mmCIF file of C-alpha atoms in Angstrom:
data_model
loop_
_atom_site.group_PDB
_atom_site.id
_atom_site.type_symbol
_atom_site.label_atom_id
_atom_site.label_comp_id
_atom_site.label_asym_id
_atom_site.label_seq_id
_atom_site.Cartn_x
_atom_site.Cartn_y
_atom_site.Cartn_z
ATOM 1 C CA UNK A 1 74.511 59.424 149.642
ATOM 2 C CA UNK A 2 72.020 56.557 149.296
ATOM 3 C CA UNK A 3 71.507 53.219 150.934
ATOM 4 C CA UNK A 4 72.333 50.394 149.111
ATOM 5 C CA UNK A 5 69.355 48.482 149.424
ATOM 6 C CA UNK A 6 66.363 49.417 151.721
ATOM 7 C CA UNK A 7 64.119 46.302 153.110
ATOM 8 C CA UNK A 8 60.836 46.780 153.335
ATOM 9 C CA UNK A 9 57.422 44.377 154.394
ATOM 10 C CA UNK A 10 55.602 43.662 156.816
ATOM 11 C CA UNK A 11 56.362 42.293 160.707
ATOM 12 C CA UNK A 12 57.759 38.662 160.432
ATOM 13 C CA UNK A 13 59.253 39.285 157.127
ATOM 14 C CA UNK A 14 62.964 39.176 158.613
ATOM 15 C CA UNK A 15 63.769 42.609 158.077
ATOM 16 C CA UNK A 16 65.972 43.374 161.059
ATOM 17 C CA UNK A 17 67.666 39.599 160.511
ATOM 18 C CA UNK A 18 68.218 39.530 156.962
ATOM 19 C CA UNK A 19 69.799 43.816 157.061
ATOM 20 C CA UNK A 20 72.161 42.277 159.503
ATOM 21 C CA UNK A 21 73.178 38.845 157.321
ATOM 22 C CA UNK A 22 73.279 41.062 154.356
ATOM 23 C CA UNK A 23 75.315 44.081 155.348
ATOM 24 C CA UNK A 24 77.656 41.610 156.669
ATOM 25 C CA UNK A 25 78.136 39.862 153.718
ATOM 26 C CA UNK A 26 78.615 42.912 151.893
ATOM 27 C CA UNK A 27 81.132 44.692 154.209
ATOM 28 C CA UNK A 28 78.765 47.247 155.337
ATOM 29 C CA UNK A 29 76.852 48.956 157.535
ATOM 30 C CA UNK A 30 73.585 47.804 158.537
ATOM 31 C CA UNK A 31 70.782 50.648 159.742
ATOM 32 C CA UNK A 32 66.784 50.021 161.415
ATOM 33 C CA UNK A 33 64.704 52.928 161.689
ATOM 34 C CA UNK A 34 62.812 51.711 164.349
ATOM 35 C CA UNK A 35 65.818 51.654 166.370
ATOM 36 C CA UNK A 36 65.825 55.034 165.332
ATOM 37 C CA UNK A 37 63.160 56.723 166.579
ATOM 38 C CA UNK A 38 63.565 54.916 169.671
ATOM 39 C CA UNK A 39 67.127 56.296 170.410
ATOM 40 C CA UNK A 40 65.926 60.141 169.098
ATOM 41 C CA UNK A 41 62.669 59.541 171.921
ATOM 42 C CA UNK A 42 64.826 57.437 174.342
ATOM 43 C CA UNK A 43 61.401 54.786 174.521
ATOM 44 C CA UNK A 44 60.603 52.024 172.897
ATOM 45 C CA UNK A 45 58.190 51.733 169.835
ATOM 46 C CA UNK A 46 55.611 49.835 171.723
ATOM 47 C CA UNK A 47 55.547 52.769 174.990
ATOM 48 C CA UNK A 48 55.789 55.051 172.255
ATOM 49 C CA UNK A 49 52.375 54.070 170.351
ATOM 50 C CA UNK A 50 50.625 54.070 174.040
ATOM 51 C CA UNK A 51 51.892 56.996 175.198
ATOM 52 C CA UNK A 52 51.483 59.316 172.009
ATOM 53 C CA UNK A 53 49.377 57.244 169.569
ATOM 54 C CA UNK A 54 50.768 55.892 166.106
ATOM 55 C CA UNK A 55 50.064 59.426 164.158
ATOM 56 C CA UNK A 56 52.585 60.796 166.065
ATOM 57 C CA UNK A 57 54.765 57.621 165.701
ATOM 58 C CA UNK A 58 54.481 57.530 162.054
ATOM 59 C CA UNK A 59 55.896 61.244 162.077
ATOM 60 C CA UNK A 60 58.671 60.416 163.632
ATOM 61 C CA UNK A 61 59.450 57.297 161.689
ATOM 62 C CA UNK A 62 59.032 59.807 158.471
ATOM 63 C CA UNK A 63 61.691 62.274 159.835
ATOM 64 C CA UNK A 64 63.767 59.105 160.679
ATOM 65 C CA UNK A 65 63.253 57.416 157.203
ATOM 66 C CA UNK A 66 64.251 60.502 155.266
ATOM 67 C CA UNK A 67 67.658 61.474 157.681
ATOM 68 C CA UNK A 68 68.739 57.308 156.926
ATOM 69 C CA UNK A 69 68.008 57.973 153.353
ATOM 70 C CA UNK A 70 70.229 61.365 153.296
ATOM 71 C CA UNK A 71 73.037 59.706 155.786
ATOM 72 C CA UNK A 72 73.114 56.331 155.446
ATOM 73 C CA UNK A 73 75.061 53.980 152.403
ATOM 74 C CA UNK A 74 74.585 50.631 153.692
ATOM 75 C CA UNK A 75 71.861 48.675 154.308
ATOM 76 C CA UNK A 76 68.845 49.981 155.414
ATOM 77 C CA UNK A 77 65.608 47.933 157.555
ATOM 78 C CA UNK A 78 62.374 50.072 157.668
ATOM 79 C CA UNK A 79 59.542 49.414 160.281
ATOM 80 C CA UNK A 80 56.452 47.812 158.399
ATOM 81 C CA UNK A 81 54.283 50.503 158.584
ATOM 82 C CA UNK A 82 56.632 53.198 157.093
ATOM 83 C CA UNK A 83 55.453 52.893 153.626
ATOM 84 C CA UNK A 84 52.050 54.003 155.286
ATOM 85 C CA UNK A 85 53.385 57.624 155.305
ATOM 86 C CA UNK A 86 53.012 59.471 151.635
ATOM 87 C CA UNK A 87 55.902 61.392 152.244
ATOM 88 C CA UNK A 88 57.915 57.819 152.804
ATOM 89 C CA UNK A 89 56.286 56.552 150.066
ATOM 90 C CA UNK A 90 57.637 59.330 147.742
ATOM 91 C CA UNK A 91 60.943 59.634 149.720
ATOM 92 C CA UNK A 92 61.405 55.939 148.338
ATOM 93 C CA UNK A 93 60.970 56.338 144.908
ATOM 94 C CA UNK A 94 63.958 55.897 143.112
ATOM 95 C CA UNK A 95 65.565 54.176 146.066
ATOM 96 C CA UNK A 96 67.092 50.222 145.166
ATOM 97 C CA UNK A 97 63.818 48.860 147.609
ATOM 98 C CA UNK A 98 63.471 45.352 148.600
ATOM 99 C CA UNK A 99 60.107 44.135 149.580
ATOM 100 C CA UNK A 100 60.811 41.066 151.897
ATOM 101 C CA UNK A 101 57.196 39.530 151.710
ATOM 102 C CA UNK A 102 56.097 37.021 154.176
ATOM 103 C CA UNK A 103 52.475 34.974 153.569
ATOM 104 C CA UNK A 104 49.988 35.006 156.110
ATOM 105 C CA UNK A 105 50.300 31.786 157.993
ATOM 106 C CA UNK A 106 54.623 32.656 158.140
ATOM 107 C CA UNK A 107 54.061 35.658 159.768
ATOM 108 C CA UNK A 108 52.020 34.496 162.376
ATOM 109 C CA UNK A 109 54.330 31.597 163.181
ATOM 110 C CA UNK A 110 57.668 34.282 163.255
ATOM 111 C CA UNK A 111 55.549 36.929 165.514
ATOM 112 C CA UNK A 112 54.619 34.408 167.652
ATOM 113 C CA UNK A 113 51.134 35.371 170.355
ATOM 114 C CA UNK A 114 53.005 37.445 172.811
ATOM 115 C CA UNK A 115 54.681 40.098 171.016
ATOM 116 C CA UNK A 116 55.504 43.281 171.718
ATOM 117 C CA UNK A 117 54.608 44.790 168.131
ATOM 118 C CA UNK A 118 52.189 47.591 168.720
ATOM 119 C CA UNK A 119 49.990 47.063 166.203
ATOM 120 C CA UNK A 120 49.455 43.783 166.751
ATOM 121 C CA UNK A 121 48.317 43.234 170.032
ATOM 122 C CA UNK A 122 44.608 41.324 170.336
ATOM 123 C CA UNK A 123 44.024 39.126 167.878
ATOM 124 C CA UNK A 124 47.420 38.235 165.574
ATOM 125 C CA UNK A 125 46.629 36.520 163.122
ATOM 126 C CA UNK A 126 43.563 38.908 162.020
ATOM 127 C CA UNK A 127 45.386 41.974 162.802
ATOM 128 C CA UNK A 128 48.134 40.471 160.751
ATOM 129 C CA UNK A 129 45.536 39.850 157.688
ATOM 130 C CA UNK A 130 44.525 43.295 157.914
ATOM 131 C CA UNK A 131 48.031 44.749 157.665
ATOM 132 C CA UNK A 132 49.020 42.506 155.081
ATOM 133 C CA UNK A 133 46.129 43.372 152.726
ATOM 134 C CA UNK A 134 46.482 47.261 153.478
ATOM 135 C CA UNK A 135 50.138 47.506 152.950
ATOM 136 C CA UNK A 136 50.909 44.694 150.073
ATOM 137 C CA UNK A 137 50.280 46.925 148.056
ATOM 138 C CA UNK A 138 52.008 50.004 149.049
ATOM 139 C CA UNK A 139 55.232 47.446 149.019
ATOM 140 C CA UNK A 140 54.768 45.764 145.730
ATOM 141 C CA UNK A 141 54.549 49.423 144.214
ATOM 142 C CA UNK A 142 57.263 50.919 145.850
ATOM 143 C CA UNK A 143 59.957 47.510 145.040
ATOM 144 C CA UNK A 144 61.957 47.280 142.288
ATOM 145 C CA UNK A 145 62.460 43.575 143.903
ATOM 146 C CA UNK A 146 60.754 41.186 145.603
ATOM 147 C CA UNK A 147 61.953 38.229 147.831
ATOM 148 C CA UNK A 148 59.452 36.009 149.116
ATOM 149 C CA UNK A 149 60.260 34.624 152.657
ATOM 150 C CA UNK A 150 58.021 31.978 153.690
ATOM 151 C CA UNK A 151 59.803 28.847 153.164
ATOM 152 C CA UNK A 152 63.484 30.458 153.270
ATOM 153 C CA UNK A 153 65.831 30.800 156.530
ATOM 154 C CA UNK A 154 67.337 34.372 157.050
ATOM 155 C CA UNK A 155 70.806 33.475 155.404
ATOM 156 C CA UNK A 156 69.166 32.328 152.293
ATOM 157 C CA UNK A 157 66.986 35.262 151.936
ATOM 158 C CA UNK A 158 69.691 37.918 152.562
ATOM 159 C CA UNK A 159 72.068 35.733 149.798
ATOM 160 C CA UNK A 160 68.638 36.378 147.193
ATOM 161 C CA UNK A 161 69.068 40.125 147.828
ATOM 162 C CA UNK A 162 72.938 39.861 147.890
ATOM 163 C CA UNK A 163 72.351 38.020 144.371
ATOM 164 C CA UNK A 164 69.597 40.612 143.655
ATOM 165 C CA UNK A 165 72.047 43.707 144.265
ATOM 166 C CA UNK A 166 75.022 42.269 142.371
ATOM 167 C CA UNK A 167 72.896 41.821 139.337
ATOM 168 C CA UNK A 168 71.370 45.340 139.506
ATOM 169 C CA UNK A 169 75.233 47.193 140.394
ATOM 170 C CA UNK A 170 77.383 44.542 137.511
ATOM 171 C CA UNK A 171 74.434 43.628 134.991
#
C-alpha cells in the first residue's frame, strides 16, 4: 500500500488545507503526520519540542512517516521538517511527492507572529528564511512535482495536484 500523493514544504505552504481539499476531491482519505505523533504521545507538537527537544521529535515523526507510508492510500500531509530525517528522506524515494512551496514573504503572512509552530518562535520571518534555505533543497530533490503556492488560494492549489495526479495515473 502507498499513498497517493504525499505533500511536502515548508510551514505556510498549505499542507494540512490543501490534503484535506484534495482527498476530498478525490474520494479519499486524507492523513497528517503531525497529528500523528501527537495522538501516539497524547501532546501536542509544540509541548512536545519543549518537553523532549526536536531530536527526539524528529524520531518520532520518522516512525510516524514510515507506518503512513506502509498503511495509508490516500493522501498524505507531512510536517515541514520531516524531510530533515535521512531515513524520511530515503523512505520517500519512489513515493508520488508533492513539494507545496511557499516564497518567503507568503509564509510569513500565512504563519502569522503568534504561532504556535515550534520552530518558529522569536523572530518569524528570519527563522522562516533559515528553514526555507535549509530544507528547499531537501524538497526540490525528493519531488517528482512542484506546486508553487504564493499567489494561489487552497482550492486552486489542491485542483494543480488533482491535475498533477491525473496526468501521472492516465498519461
Amino acid at each position: 500500500m502507498s499513498p497517493v500523493v504525499v505533500l511536502i514544504g515548508a510551514p505556510g505552504a498549505g499542507k494540512t488545507t490543501v490534503a484535506h481539499l484534495l482527498a476530498e476531491a478525490l474520494g479519499t482519505t486524507v492523513r497528517d503526520t503531525d497529528a500523528d505523533v501527537e495522538a501516539t504521545v497524547g501532546t501536542s507538537v509544540q509541548d512536545l519540542f519543549v518537553q523532549r527537544g526536536e531530536a527526539h521529535f524528529r524520531e518520532l515523526e520518522a516512525e510516524a512517516v514510515a507506518t503512513a507510508l506502509e498503511e495509508h492510500d490516500g493522501v498524505l500531509a507531512l510536517g515541514g521538517g520531516a524531510v530533515m530525517h535521512p531515513r524520511t528522506q530515503e523512505m520517500l524515494r519512489g513515493e508520488r511527492v508533492v513539494f507545496l512551496d511557499v516564497g518567503l514573504t507568503a509564509a510569513a503572512q500565512r504563519v502569522g507572529l503568534g504561532t504556535n509552530r515550534p520552530l518558529l518562535l522569536g523572530n518569524v520571518r528570519a527563522t522562516l528564511k533559515a528553514l526555507l534555505d535549509a530544507r528547499r533543497p531537501l524538497y526540490q530533490g525528493l519531488a517528482v512535482h512542484t506546486v508553487v503556492t504564493d499567489d494561489l488560494d487552497p482550492a486552486d492549489v489542491a485542483d494543480l495536484v488533482r491535475r498533477f495526479l491525473q496526468e501521472e495515473i492516465h498519461p
